[in-house]
Coordinates of N, CA and C in Angstrom, one line a residue:
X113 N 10.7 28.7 -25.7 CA 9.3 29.0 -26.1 C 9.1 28.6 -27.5
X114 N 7.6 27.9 -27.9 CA 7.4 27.6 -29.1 C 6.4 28.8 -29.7
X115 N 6.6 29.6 -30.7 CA 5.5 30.2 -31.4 C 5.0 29.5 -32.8
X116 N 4.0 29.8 -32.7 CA 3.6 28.7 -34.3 C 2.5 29.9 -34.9
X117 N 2.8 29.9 -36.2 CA 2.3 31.2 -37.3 C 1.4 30.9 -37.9
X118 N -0.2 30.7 -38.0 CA -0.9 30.4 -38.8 C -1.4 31.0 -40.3
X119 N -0.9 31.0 -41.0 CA -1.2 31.5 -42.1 C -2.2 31.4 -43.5
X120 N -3.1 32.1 -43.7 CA -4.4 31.4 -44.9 C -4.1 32.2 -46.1
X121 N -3.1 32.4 -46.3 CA -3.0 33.1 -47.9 C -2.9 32.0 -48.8
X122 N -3.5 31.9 -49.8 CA -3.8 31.3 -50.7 C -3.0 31.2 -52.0
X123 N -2.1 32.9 -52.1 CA -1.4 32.7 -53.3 C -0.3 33.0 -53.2
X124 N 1.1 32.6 -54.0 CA 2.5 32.2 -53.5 C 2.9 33.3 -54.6
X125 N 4.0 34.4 -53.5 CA 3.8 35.2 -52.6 C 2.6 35.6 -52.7
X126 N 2.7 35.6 -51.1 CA 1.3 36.4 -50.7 C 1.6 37.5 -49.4
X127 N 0.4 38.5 -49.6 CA 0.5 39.5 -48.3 C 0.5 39.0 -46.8
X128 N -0.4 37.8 -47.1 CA -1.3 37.7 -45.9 C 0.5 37.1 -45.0
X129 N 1.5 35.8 -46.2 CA 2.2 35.4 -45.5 C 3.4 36.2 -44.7
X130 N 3.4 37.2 -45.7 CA 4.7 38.3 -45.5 C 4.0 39.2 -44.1
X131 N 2.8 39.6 -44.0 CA 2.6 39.7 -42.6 C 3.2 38.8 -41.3
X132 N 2.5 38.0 -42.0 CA 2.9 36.9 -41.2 C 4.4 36.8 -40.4
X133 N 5.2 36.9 -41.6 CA 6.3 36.8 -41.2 C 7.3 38.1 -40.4
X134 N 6.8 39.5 -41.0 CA 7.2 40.1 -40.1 C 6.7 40.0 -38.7
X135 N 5.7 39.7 -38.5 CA 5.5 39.4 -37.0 C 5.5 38.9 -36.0
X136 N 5.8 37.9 -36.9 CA 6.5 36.5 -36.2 C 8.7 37.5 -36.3
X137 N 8.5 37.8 -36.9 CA 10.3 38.2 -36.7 C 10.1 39.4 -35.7
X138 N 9.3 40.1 -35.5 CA 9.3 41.5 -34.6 C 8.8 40.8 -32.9
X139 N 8.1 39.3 -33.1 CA 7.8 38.4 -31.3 C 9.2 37.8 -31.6
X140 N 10.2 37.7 -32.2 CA 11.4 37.0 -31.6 C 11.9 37.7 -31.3
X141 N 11.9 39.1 -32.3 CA 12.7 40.0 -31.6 C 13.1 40.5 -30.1
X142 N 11.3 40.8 -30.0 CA 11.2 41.1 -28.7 C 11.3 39.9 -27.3
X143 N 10.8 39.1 -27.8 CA 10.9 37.6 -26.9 C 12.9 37.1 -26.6
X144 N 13.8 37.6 -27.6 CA 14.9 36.7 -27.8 C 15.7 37.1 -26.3
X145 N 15.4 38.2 -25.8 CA 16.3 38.4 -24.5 C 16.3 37.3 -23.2
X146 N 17.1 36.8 -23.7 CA 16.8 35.4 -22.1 C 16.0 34.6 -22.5
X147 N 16.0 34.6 -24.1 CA 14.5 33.0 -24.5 C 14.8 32.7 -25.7
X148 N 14.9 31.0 -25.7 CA 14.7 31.0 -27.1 C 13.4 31.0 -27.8
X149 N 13.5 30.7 -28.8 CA 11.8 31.0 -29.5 C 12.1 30.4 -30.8
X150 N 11.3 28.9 -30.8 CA 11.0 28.2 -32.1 C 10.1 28.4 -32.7
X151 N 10.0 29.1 -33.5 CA 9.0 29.5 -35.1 C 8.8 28.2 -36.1
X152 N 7.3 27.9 -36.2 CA 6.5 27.1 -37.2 C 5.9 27.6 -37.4
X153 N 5.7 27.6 -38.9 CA 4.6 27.8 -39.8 C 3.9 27.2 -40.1
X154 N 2.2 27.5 -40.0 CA 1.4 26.5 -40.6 C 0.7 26.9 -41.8
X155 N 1.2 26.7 -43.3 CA 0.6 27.3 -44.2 C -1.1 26.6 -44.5
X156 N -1.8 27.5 -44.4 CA -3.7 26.3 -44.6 C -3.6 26.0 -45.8
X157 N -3.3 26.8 -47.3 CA -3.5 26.2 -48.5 C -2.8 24.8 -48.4
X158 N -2.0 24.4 -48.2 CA -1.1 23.2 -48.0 C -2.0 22.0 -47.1
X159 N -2.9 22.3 -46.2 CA -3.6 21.6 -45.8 C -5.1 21.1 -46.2
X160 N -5.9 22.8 -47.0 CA -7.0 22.2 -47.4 C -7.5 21.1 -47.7
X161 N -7.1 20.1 -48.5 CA -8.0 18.8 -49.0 C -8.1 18.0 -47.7
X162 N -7.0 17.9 -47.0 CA -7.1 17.2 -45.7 C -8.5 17.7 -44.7
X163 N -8.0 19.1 -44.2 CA -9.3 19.9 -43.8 C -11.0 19.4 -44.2
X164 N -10.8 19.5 -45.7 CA -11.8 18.8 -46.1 C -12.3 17.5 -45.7
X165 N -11.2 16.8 -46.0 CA -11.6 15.5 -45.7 C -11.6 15.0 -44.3
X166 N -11.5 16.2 -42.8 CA -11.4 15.7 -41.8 C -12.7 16.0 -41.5
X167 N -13.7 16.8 -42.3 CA -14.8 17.1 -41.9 C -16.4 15.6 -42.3
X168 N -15.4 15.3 -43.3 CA -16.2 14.1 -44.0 C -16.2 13.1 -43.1
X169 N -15.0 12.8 -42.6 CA -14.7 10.9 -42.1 C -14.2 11.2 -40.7
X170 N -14.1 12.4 -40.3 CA -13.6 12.4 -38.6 C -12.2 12.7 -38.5
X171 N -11.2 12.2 -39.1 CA -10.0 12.0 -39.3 C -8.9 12.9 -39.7
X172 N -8.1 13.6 -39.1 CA -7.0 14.2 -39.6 C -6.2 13.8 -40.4
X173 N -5.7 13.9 -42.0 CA -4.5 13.2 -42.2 C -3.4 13.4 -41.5
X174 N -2.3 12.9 -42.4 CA -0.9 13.2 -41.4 C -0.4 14.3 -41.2
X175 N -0.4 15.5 -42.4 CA 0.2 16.8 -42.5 C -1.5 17.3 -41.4
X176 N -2.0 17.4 -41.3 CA -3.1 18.2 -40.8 C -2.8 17.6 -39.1
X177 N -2.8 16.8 -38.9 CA -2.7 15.8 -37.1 C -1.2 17.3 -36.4
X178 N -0.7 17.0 -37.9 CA 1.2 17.4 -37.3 C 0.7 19.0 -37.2
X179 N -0.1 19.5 -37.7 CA -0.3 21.1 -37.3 C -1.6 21.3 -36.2
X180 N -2.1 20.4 -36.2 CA -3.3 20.8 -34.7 C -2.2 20.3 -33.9
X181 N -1.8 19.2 -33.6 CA -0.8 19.2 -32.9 C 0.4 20.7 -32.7
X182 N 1.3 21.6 -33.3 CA 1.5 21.9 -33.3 C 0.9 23.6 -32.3
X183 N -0.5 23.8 -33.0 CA -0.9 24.5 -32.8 C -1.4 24.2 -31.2
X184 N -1.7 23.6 -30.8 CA -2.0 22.9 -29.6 C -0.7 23.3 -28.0
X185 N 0.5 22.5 -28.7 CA 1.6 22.7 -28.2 C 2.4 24.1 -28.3
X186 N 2.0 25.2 -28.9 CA 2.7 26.4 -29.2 C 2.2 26.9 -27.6
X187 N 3.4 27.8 -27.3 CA 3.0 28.7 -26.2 C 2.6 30.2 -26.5
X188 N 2.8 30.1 -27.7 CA 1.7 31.9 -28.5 C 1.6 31.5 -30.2
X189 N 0.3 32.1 -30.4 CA 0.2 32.2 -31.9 C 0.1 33.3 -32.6
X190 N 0.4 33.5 -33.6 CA 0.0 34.4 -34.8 C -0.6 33.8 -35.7
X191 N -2.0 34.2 -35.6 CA -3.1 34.2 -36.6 C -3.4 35.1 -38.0
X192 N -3.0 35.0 -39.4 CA -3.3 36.1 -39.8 C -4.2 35.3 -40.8
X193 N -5.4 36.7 -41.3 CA -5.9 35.2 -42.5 C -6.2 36.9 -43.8
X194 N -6.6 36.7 -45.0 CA -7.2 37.5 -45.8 C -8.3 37.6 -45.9
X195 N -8.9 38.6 -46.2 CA -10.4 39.1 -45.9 C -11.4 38.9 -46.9
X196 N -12.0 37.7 -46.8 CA -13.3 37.8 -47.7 C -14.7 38.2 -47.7
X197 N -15.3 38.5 -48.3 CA -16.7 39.0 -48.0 C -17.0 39.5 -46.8
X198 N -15.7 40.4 -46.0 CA -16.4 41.3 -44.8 C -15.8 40.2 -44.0
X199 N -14.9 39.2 -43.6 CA -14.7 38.2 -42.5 C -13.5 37.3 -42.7
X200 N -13.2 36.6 -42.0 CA -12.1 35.8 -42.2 C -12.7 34.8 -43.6
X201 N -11.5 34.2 -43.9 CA -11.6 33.5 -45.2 C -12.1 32.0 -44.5
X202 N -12.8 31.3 -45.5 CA -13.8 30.0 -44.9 C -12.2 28.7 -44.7
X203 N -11.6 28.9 -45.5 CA -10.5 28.1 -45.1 C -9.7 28.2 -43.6
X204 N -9.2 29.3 -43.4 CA -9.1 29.6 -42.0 C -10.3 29.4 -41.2
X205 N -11.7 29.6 -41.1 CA -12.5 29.2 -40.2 C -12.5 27.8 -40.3
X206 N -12.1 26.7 -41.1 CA -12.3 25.7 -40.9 C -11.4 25.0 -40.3
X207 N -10.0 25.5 -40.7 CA -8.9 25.1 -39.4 C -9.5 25.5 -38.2
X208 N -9.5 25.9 -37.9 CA -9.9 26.5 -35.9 C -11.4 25.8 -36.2
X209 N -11.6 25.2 -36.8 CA -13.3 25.0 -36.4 C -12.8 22.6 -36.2
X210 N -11.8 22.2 -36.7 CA -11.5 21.3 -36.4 C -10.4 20.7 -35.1
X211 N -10.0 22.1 -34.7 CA -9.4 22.1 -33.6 C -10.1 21.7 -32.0
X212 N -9.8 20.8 -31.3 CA -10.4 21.0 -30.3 C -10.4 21.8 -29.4
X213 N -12.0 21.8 -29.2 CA -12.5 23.0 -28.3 C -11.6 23.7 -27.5
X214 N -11.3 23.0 -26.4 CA -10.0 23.4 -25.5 C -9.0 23.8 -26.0
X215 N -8.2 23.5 -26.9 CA -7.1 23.5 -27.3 C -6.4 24.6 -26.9
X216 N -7.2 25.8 -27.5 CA -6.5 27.2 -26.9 C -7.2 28.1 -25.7
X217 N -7.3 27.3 -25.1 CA -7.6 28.0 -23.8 C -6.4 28.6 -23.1
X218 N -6.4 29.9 -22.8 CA -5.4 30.6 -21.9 C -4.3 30.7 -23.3
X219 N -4.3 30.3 -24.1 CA -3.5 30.8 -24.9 C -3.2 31.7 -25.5
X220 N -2.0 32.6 -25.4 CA -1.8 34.4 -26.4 C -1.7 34.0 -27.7
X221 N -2.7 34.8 -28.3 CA -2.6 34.8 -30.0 C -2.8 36.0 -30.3
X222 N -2.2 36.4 -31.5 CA -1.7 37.7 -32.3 C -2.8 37.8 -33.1
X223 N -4.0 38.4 -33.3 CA -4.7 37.8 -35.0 C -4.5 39.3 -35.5
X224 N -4.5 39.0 -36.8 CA -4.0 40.1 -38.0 C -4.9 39.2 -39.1
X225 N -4.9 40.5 -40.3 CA -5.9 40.3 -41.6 C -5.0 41.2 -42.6
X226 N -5.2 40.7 -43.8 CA -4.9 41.7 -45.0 C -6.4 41.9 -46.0
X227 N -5.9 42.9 -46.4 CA -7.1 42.9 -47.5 C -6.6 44.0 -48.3
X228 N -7.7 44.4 -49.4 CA -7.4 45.1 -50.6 C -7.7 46.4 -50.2
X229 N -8.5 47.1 -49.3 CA -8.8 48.7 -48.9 C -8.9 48.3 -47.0
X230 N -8.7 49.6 -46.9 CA -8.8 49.7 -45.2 C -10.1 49.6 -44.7
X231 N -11.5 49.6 -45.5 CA -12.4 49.6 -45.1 C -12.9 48.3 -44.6
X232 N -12.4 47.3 -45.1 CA -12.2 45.8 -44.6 C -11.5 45.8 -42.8
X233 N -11.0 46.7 -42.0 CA -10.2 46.5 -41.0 C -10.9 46.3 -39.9
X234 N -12.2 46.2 -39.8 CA -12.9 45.9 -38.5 C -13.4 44.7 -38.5
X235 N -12.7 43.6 -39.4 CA -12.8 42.2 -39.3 C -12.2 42.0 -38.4
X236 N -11.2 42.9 -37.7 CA -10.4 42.0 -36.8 C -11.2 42.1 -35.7
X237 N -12.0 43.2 -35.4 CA -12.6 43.6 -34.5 C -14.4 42.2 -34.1
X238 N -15.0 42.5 -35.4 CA -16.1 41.7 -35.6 C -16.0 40.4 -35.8
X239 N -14.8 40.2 -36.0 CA -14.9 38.7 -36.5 C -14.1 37.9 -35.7
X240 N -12.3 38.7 -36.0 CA -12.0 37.6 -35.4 C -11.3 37.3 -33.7
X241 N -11.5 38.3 -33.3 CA -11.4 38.6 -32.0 C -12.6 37.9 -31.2
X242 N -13.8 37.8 -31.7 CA -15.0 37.4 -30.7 C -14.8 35.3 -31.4
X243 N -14.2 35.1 -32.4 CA -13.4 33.6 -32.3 C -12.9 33.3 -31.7
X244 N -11.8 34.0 -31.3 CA -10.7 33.6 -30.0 C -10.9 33.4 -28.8
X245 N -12.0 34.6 -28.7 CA -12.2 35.2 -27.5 C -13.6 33.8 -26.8
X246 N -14.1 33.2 -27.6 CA -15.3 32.1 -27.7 C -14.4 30.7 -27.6
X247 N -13.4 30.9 -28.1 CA -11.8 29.7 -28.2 C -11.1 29.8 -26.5
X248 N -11.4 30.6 -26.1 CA -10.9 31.2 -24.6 C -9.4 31.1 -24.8
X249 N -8.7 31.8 -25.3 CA -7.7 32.0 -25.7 C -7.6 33.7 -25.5
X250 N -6.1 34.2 -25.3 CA -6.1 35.6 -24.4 C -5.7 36.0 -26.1
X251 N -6.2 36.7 -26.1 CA -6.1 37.9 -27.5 C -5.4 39.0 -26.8
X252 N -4.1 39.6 -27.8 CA -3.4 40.1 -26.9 C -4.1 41.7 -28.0
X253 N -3.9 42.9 -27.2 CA -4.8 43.9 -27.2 C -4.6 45.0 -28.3
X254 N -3.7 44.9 -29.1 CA -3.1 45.2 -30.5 C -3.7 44.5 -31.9
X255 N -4.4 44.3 -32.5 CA -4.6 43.4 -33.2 C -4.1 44.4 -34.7
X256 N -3.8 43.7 -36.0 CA -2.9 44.3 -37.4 C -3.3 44.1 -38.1
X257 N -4.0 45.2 -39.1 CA -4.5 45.3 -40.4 C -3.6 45.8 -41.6
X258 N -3.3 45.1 -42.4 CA -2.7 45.8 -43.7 C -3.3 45.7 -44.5
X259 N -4.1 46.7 -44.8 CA -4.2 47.2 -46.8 C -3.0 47.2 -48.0
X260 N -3.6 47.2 -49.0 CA -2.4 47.5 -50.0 C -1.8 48.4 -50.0
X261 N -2.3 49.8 -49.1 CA -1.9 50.8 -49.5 C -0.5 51.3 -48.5
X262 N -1.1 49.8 -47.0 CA 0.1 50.4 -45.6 C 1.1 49.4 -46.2
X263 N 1.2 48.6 -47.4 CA 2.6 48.4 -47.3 C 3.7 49.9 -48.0
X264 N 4.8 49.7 -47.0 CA 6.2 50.7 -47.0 C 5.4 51.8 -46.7
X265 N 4.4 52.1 -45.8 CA 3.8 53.5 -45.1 C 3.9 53.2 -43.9
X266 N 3.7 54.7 -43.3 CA 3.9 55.1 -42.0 C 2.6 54.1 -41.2
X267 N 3.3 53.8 -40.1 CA 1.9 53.4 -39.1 C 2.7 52.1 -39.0
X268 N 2.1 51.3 -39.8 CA 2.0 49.6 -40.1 C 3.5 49.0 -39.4
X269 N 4.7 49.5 -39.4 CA 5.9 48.5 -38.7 C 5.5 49.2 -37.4
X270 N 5.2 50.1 -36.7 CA 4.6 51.0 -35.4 C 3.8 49.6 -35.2
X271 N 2.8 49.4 -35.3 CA 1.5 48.3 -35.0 C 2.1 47.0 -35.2
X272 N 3.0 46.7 -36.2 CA 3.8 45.5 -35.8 C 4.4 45.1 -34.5
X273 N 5.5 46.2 -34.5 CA 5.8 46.5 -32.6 C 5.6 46.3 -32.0
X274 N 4.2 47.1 -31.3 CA 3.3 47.3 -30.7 C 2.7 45.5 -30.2
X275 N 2.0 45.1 -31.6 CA 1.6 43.8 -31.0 C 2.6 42.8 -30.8
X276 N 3.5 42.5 -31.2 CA 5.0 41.6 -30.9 C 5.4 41.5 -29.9
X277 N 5.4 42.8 -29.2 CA 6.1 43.0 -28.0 C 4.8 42.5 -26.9
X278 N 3.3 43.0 -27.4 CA 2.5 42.5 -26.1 C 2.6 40.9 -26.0
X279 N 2.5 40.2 -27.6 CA 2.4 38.9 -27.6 C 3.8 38.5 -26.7
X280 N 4.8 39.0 -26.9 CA 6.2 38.2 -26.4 C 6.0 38.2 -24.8
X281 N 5.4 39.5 -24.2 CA 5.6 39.9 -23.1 C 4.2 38.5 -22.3
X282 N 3.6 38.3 -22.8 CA 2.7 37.0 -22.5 C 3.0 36.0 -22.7
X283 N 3.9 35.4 -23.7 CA 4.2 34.4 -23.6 C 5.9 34.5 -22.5
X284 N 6.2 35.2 -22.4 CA 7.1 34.8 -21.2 C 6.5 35.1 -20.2
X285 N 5.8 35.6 -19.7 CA 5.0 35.7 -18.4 C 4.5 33.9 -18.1
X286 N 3.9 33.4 -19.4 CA 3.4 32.3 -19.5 C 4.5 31.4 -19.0
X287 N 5.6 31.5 -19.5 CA 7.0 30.3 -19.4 C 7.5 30.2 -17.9
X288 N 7.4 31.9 -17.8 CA 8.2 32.1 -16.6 C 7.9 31.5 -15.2
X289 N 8.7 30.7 -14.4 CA 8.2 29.5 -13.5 C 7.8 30.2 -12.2
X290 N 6.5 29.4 -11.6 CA 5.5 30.4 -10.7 C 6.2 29.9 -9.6
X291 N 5.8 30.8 -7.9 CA 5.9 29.8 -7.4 C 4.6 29.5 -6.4
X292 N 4.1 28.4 -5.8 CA 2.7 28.8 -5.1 C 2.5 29.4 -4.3
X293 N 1.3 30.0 -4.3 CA 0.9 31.0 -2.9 C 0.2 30.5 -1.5
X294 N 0.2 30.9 -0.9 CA -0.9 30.4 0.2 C -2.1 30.6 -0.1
X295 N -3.3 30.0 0.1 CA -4.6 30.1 -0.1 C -5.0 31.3 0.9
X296 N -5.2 31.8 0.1 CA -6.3 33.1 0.4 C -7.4 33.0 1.8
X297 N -7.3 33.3 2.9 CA -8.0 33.9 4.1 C -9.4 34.5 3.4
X298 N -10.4 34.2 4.1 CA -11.7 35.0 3.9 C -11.5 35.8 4.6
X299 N -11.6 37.3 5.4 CA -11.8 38.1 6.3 C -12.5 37.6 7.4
X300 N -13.7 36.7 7.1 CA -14.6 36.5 7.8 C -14.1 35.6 9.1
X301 N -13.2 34.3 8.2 CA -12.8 33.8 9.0 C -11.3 34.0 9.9
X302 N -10.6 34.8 9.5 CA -9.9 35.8 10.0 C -10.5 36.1 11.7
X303 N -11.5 36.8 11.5 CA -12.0 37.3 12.6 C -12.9 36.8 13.6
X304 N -13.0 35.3 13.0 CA -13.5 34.4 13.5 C -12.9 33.6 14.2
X305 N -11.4 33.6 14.0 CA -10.4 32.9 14.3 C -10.1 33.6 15.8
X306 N -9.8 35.1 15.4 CA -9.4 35.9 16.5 C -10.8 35.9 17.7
X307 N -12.0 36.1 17.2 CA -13.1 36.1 18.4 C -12.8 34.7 19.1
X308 N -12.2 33.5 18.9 CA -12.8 32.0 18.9 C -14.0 31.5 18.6
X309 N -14.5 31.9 17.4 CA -15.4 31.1 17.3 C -15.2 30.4 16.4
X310 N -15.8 28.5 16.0 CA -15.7 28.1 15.1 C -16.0 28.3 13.6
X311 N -15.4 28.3 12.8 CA -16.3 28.6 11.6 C -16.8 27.1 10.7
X312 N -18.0 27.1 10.6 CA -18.7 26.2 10.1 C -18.6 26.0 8.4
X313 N -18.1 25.0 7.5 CA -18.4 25.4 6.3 C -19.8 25.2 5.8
X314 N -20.3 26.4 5.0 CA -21.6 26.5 4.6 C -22.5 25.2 4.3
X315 N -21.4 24.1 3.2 CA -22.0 22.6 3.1 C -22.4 21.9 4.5
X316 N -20.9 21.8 5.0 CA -21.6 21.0 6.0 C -22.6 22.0 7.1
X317 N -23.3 22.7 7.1 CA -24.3 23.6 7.5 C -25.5 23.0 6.4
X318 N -25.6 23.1 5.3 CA -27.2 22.7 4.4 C -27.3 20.9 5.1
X319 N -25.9 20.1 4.9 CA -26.3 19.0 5.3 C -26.4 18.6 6.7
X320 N -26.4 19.4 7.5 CA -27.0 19.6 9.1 C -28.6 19.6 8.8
X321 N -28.9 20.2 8.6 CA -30.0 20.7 8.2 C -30.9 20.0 7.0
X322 N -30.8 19.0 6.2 CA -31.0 17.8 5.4 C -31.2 16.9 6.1
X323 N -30.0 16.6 7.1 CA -30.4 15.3 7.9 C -31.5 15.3 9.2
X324 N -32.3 16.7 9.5 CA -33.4 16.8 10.9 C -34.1 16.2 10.1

């Protein structure tokens, strides 16, 4: 299994990455029984100018191509970004805003935020959950806020947990090989079968009815 860690902290160290990183180490944790799991990082400060410049001329550079790519090919993500003005930071909306549409469809992602007071914590709720969720991407149902105040306090490795384990438990559900079913019986025709009578499909019934 590939996880890939998207990260928008800006300053070296930073909260937003050290989130990051416990969470990404609490989905291996939970994911390692019977799986492996390759962890990449994609730091955004490291990409900005490209970002920029993919908005200008169309074009990904090379470090930017190697993380949509990336992010594309992961089978779960962790999103975390810092909180500006009430919302995600414009550098992180602009990664996911150069991503193709599709890209993360059906895909589990973690999203998490840091910020400076707890009153900032319903970004994850307002903001970035109805991104994903518009990205059709499965938002897994934990999402993690740290303030300055939850680092080394109660709660915050609890909600690490918590979401690591739902993310892991999705992305091996994801991996794990299906096998196909039979197509699904209507009732109708069920008992249509047993009366004998034929069952008509509805189309070719309108185009009966086109051709008088």
């Amino acid at each position: 299994m590939r996880l890939v860690v998207v990260s928008a902290g800006l300053s070296v160290p930073s909260s937003t990455r050290l989130l990051a990183d416990r969470l990404s180490a609490a989905t291996v944790g939970r994911a390692a029984a019977g799986a492996d799991v390759d962890v990449e990082v994609v730091e955004l400060r490291d990409l900005a100018v490209e970002i920029a410049h993919n908005f200008a001329n169309g074009f990904p550079g090379r470090k930017l191509a190697a993380a949509l790519a990336a992010v594309t090919a992961a089978d779960g993500l962790i999103v975390v970004t810092p909180v500006f003005s009430a919302s995600y930071s414009g550098l992180f909306k602009s990664f996911f805003d150069v991503i193709d549409p599709d890209a993360l469809a059906g895909k589990p992602v973690l999203i998490a935020a840091t910020g400076g007071s707890t009153r900032h914590s319903l970004v994850l709720e307002h903001a970035l959950r109805p991104l994903f969720s518009y990205l059709r991407a499965v938002v897994v149902p934990t999402a993690v806020y740290a303030a300055s105040e939850d680092w080394g306090a109660e709660g915050l490795p609890e909600r690490i947990e918590r979401a690591a384990a739902e993310l892991a438990a999705l992305m091996k559900g994801l991996s794990a090989p299906s096998t196909p079913s039979a197509p699904l019986k209507d009732d109708r025709d069920e008992k249509a079968e047993k009366s004998g009578f034929t069952v008509v499909p509805f189309a070719d019934q309108l185009a009966a009815l086109a051709a008088r």
